[in-house]
Short mmCIF file of C-alpha atoms in Angstrom, two decimals:
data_model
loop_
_atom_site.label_atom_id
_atom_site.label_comp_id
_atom_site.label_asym_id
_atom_site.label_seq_id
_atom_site.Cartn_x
_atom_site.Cartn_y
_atom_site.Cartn_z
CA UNK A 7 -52.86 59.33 -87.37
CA UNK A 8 -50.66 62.06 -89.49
CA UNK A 9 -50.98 64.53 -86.36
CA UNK A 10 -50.03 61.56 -83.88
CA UNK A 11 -47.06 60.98 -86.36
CA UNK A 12 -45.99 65.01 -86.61
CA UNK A 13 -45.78 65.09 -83.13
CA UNK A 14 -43.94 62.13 -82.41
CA UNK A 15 -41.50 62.76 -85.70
CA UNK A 16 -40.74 66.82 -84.56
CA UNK A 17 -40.82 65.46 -81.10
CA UNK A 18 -38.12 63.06 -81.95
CA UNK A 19 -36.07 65.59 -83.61
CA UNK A 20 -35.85 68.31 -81.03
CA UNK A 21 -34.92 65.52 -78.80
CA UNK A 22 -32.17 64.88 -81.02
CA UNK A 23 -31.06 68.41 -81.90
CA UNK A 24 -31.11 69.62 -78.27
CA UNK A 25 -28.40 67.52 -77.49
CA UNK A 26 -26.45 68.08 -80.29
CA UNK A 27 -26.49 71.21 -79.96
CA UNK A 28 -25.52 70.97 -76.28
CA UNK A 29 -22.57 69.01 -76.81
CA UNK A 30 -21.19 71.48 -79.56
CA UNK A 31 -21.83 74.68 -77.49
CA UNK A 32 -20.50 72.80 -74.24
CA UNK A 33 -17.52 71.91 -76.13
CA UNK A 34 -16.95 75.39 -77.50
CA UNK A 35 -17.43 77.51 -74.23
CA UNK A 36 -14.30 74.89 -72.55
CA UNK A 37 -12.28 75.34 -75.88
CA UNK A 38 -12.90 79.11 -75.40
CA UNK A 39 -11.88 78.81 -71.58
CA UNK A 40 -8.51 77.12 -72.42
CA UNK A 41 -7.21 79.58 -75.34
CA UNK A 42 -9.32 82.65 -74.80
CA UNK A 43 -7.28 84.23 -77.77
CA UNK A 44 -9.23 81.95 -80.17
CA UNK A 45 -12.54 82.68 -79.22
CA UNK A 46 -13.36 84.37 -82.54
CA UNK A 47 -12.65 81.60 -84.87
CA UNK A 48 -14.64 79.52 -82.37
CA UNK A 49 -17.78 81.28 -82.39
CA UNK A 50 -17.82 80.80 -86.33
CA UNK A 51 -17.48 77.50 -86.35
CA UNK A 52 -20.02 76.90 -83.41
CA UNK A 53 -22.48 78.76 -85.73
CA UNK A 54 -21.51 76.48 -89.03
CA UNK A 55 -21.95 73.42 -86.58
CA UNK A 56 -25.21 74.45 -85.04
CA UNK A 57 -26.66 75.12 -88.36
CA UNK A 58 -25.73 71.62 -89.53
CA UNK A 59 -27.32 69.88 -86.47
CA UNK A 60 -30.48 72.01 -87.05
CA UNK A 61 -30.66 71.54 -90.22
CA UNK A 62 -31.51 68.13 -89.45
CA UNK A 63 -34.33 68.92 -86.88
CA UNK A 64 -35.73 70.80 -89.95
CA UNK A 65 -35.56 68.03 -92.51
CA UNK A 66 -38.42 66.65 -89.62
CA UNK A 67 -40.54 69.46 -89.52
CA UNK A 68 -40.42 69.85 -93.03
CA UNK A 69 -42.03 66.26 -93.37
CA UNK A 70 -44.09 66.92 -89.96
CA UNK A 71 -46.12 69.97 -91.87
CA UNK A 72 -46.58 67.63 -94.87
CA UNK A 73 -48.31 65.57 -92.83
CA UNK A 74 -50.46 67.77 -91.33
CA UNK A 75 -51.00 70.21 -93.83
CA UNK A 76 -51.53 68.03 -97.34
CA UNK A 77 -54.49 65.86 -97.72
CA UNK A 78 -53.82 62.39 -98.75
CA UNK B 272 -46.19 72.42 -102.40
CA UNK B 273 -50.02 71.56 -102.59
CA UNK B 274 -50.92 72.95 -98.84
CA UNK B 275 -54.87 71.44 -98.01
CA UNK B 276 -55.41 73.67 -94.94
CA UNK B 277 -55.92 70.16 -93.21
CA UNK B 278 -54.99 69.91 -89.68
CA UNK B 279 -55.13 73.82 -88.82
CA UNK B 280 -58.46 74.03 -87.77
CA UNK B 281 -59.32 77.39 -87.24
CA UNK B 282 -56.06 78.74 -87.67
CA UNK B 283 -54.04 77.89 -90.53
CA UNK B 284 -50.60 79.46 -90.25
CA UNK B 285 -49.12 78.58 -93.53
CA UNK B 286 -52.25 80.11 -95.26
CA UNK B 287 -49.93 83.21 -95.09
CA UNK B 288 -47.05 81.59 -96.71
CA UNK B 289 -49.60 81.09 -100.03
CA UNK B 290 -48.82 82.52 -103.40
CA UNK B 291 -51.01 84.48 -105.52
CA UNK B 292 -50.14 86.65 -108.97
CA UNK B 293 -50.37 90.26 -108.35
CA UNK B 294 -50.16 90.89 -111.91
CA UNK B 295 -51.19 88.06 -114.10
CA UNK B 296 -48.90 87.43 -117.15
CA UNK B 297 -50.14 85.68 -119.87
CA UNK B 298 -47.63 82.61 -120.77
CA UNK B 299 -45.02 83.09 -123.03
CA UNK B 300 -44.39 80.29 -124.90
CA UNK B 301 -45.49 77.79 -122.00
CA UNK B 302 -43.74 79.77 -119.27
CA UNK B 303 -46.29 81.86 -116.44
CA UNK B 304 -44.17 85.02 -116.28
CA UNK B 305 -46.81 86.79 -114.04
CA UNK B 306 -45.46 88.38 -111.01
CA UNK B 307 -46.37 86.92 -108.11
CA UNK B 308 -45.20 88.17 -103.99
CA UNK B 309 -42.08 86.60 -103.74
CA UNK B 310 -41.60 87.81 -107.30
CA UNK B 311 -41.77 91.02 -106.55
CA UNK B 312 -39.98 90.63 -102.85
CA UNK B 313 -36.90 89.45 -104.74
CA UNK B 314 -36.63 92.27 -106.95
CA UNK B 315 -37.31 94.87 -103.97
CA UNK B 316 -34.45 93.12 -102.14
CA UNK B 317 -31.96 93.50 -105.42
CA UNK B 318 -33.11 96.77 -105.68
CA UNK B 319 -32.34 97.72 -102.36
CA UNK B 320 -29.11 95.88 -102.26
CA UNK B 321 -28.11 97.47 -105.80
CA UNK B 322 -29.28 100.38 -104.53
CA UNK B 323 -27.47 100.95 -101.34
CA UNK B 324 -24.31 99.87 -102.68
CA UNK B 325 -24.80 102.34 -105.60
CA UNK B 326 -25.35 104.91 -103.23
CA UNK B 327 -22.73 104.10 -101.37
CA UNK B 328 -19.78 104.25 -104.27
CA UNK B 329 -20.74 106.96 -105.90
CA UNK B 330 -19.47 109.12 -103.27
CA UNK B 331 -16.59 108.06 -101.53
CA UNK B 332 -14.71 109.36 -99.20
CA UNK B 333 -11.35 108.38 -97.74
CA UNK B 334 -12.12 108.25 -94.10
CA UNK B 335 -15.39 106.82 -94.19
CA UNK B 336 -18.38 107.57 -92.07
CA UNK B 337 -21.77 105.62 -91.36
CA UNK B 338 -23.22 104.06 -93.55
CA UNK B 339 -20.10 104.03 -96.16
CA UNK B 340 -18.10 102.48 -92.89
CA UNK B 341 -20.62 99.90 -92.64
CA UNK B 342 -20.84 98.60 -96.04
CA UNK B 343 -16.97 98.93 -95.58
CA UNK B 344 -17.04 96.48 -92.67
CA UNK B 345 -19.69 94.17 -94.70
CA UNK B 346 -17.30 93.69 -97.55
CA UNK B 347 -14.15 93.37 -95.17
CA UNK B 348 -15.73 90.50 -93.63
CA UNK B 349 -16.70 89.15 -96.82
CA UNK B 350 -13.36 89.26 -98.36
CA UNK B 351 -11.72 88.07 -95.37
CA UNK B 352 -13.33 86.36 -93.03
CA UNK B 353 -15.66 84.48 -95.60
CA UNK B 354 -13.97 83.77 -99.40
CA UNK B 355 -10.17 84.27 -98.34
CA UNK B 356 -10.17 81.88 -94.94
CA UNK B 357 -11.89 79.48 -96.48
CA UNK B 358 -10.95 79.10 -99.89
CA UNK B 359 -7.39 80.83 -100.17
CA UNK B 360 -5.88 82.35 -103.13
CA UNK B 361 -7.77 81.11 -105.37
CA UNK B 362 -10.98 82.18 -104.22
CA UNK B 363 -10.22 85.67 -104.95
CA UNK B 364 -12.43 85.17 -108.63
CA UNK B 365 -15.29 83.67 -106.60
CA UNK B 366 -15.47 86.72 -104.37
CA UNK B 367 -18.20 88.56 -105.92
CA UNK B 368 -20.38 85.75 -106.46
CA UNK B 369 -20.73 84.58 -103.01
CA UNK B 370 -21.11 88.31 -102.06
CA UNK B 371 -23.76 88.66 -103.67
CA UNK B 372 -25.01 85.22 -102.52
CA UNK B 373 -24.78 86.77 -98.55
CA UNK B 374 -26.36 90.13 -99.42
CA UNK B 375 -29.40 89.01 -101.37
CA UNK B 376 -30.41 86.44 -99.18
CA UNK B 377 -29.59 88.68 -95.96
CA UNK B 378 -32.01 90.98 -98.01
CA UNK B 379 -34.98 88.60 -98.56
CA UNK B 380 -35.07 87.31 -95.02
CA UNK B 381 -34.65 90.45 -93.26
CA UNK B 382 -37.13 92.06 -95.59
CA UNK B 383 -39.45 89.79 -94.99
CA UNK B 384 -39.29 90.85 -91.06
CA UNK B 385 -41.86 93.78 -92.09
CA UNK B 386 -45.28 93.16 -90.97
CA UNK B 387 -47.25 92.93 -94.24
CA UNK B 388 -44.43 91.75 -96.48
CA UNK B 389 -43.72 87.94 -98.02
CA UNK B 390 -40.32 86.11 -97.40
CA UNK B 391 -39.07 85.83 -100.47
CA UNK B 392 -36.77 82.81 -98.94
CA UNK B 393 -39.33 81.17 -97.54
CA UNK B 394 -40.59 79.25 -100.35
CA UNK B 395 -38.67 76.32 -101.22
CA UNK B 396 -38.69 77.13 -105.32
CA UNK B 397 -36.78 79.96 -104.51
CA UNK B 398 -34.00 78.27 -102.04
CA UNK B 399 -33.72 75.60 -104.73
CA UNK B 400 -33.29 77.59 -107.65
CA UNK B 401 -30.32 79.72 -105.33
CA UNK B 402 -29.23 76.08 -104.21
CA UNK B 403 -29.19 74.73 -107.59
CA UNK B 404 -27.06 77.79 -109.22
CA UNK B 405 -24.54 76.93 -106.26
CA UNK B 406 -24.48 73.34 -107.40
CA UNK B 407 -24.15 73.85 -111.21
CA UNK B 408 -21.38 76.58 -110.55
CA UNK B 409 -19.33 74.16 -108.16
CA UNK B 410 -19.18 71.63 -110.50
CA UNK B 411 -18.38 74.20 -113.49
CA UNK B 412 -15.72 74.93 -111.38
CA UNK B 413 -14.70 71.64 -109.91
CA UNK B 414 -14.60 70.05 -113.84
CA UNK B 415 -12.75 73.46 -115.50
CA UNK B 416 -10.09 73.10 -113.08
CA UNK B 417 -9.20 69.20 -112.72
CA UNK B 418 -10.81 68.22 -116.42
CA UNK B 419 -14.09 65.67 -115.76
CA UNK B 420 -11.93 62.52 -115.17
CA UNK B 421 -9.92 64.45 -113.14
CA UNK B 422 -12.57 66.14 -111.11
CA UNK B 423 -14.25 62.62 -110.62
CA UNK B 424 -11.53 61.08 -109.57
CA UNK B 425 -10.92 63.65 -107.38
CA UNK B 426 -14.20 63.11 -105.82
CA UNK B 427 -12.96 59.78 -103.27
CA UNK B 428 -10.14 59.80 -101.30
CA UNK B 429 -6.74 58.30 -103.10
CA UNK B 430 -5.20 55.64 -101.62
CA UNK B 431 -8.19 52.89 -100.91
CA UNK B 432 -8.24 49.18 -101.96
CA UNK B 433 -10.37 47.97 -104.81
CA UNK B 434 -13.46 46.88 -102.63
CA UNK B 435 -13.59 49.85 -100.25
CA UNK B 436 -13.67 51.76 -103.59
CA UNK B 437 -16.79 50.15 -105.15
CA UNK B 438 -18.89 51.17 -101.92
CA UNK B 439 -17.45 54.65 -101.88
CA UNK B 440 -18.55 55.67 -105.13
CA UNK B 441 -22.31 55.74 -104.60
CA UNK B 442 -21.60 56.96 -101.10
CA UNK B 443 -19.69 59.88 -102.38
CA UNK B 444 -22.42 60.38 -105.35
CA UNK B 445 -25.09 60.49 -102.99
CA UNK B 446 -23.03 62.89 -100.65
CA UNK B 447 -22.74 65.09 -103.59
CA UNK B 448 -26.21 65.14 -104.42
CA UNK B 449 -27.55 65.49 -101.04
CA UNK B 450 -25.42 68.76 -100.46
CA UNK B 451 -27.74 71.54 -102.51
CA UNK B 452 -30.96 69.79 -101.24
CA UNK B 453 -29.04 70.42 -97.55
CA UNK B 454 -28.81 74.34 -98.69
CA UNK B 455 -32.12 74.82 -99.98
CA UNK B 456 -34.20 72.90 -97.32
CA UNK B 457 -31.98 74.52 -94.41
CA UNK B 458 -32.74 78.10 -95.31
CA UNK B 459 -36.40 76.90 -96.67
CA UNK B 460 -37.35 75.34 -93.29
CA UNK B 461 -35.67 78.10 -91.31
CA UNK B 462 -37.32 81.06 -92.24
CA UNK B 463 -40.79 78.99 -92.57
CA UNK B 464 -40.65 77.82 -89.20
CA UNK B 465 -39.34 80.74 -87.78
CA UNK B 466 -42.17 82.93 -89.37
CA UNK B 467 -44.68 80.35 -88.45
CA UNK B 468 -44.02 80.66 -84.44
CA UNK B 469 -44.47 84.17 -84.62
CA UNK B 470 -47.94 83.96 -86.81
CA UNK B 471 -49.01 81.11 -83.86
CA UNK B 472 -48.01 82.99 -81.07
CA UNK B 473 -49.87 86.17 -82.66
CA UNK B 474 -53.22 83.47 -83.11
CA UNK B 475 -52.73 82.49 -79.36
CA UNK B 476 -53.60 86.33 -78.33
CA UNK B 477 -56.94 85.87 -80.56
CA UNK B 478 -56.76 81.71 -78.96
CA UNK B 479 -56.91 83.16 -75.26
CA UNK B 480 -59.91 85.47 -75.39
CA UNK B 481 -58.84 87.65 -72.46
CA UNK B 482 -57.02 91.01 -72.23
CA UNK B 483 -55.30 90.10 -68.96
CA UNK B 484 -53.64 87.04 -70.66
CA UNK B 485 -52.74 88.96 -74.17
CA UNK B 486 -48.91 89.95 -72.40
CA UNK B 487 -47.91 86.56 -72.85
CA UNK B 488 -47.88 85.78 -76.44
CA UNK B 489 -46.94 89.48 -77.03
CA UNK B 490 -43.71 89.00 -75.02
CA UNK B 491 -43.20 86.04 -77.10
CA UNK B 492 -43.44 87.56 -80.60
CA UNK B 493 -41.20 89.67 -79.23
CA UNK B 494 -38.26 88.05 -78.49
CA UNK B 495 -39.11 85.56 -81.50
CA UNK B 496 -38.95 88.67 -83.71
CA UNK B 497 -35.52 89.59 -81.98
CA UNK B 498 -34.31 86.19 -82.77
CA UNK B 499 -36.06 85.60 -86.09
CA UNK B 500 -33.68 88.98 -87.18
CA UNK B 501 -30.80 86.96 -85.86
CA UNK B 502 -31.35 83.93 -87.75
CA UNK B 503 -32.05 85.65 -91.04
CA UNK B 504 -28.64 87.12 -91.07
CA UNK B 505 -27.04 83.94 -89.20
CA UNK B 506 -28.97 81.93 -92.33
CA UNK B 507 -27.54 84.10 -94.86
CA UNK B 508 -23.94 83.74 -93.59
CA UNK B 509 -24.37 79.73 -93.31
CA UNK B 510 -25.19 79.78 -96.92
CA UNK B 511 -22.27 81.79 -97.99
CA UNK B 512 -19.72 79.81 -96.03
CA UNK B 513 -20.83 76.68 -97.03
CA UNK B 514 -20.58 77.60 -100.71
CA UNK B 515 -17.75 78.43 -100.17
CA UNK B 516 -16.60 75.20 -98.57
CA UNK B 517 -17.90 73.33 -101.18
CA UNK B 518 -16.11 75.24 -103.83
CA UNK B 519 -12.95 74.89 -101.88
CA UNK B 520 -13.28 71.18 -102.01
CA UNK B 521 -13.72 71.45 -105.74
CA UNK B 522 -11.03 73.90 -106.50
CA UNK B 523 -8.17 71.55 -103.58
CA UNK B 524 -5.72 69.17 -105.35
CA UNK B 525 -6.10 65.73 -103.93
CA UNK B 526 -7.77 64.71 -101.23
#
């Protein structure tokens, strides 16, 4: 039952991150195509962004390998 | 954390993340002192940090070449791009702290890219003890600058009727609390996971059985290398800025 629940809990979170993630780089590459001058100060904050969202996704796999990997 | 090699089966990819003392210390007055791998990761990655820089500065010329222009560019984008744009003025104190911050852990994780060699960053006593120095020195900060009943004030927004107020508190605690156990389980996680694929992909060549089909997982630790190398320094970064974000909204007036 702790493997079913790994999977379904990382399974979950990629779900979740992947379109996260999607929205903020979608955004990004149409701010970067209206005001190409900016695209610098773009690309940083894309990176802080994305590492928020998958920081998130990693909160899950941290408590997926718990459950796989401690007994009881 | 207490890891029972449960689920692995045959193949237990954290087994490599598992400490043991190269040179066992006695404990001094309770403490175990003895140096274990991460231990001794850490102080290879301050000594080659300390080192480089060191090297760097002691000579120095006025149009710089190679390596003195990179370290150069390093601390330009430091100063700049990193303390100045986010904090402002006043951040010019905190400069050398969050520096230091970038290049150590930009040290640990790409050090621990070496085939043979222990992340130091990828054990979560280590992010925590880096997350909870952040913590302590933002609210040193935070309280020396606004006083404590200032600084806690400070801490919701001004300008909210009396009920809102009693639910924002504990929010705004919480939020506060939840912020170094963000930083240490982000770059904790990271680098475990990201070490991890490459030890599975490596067990799926010795999984398959077959020459023909060994190409496959080989091209995969490949580019999972090339991006592991990314994140470390992408990781590394991420920390900085956000301490730095989080001092910034210690050091602002008002909300």
């Amino acid at each position: 039952m702790g493997l079913l629940g790994a999977a379904i809990g990382i399974g979950l979170a990629a779900l979740g991150t992947g379109i996260g993630i999607g929205i903020l780089v979608g955004k990004t590459v149409e701010s970067m195509a209206r005001q190409p001058e900016m695209s610098g100060e773009l690309r940083t904050t894309m990176f802080i962004g994305v590492a928020f969202v998958e920081a998130l996704a990693l909160y899950a796999l941290v408590i997926s390998l718990l459950l796989i990997f401690v007994k009881g | 954390m207490a890891e029972g090699g449960g689920g692995g089966g045959a193949m237990n990819p954290l087994h490599h993340f598992e400490i043991h003392p190269i040179i066992e210390i006695p404990p001094i007055a309770g403490v175990d002192f003895s140096i274990t791998q991460p231990v001794l990761w850490m102080m290879i990655a301050t000594a080659v940090v300390f080192g480089t820089l060191t090297f760097v500065a002691a000579t120095l010329k006025r149009s710089p070449k190679g390596l003195q222009n990179f370290i150069e560019m390093t601390i330009n984008f430091l100063r700049k791009d990193l303390v100045h744009a986010v904090i402002g003025e006043e951040g010019k104190g905190w400069f050398p702290f969050i520096a230091t911050l970038f290049l150590f852990i930009a040290a640990c994780n790409l050090l621990g890219l070496i085939p043979g060699s222990f992340t130091a960053t990828s054990n979560i006593n280590v992010t925590s003890a880096l997350a909870i120095m952040v913590f302590v020195f933002v609210q040193f900060a935070g309280i020396r600058k606004k006083g404590l009943l200032g600084y806690m004030t400070g801490l919701v927004p001004s300008g909210v009727p009396k009920p809102i107020l009693i639910i924002m508190i504990p929010i705004e605690i919480v939020s506060l609390l939840v912020k170094p156990f963000s930083l240490a389980v982000r770059l904790f996680a990271n680098m475990l996971a990201g070490h991890m694929v490459i030890y599975v992909f490596l067990g799926m060549i010795i999984l398959f059985k077959s020459i023909i089909l060994t190409p496959l997982p080989f091209i995969g630790v490949v580019i999972m290398y090339a991006f592991e190398i990314f994140v470390a320094l992408i990781q590394a970064y991420i920390f900085a800025v956000l301490t730095a974000s989080y001092l910034s909204d210690a050091l602002q007036e008002g909300h």
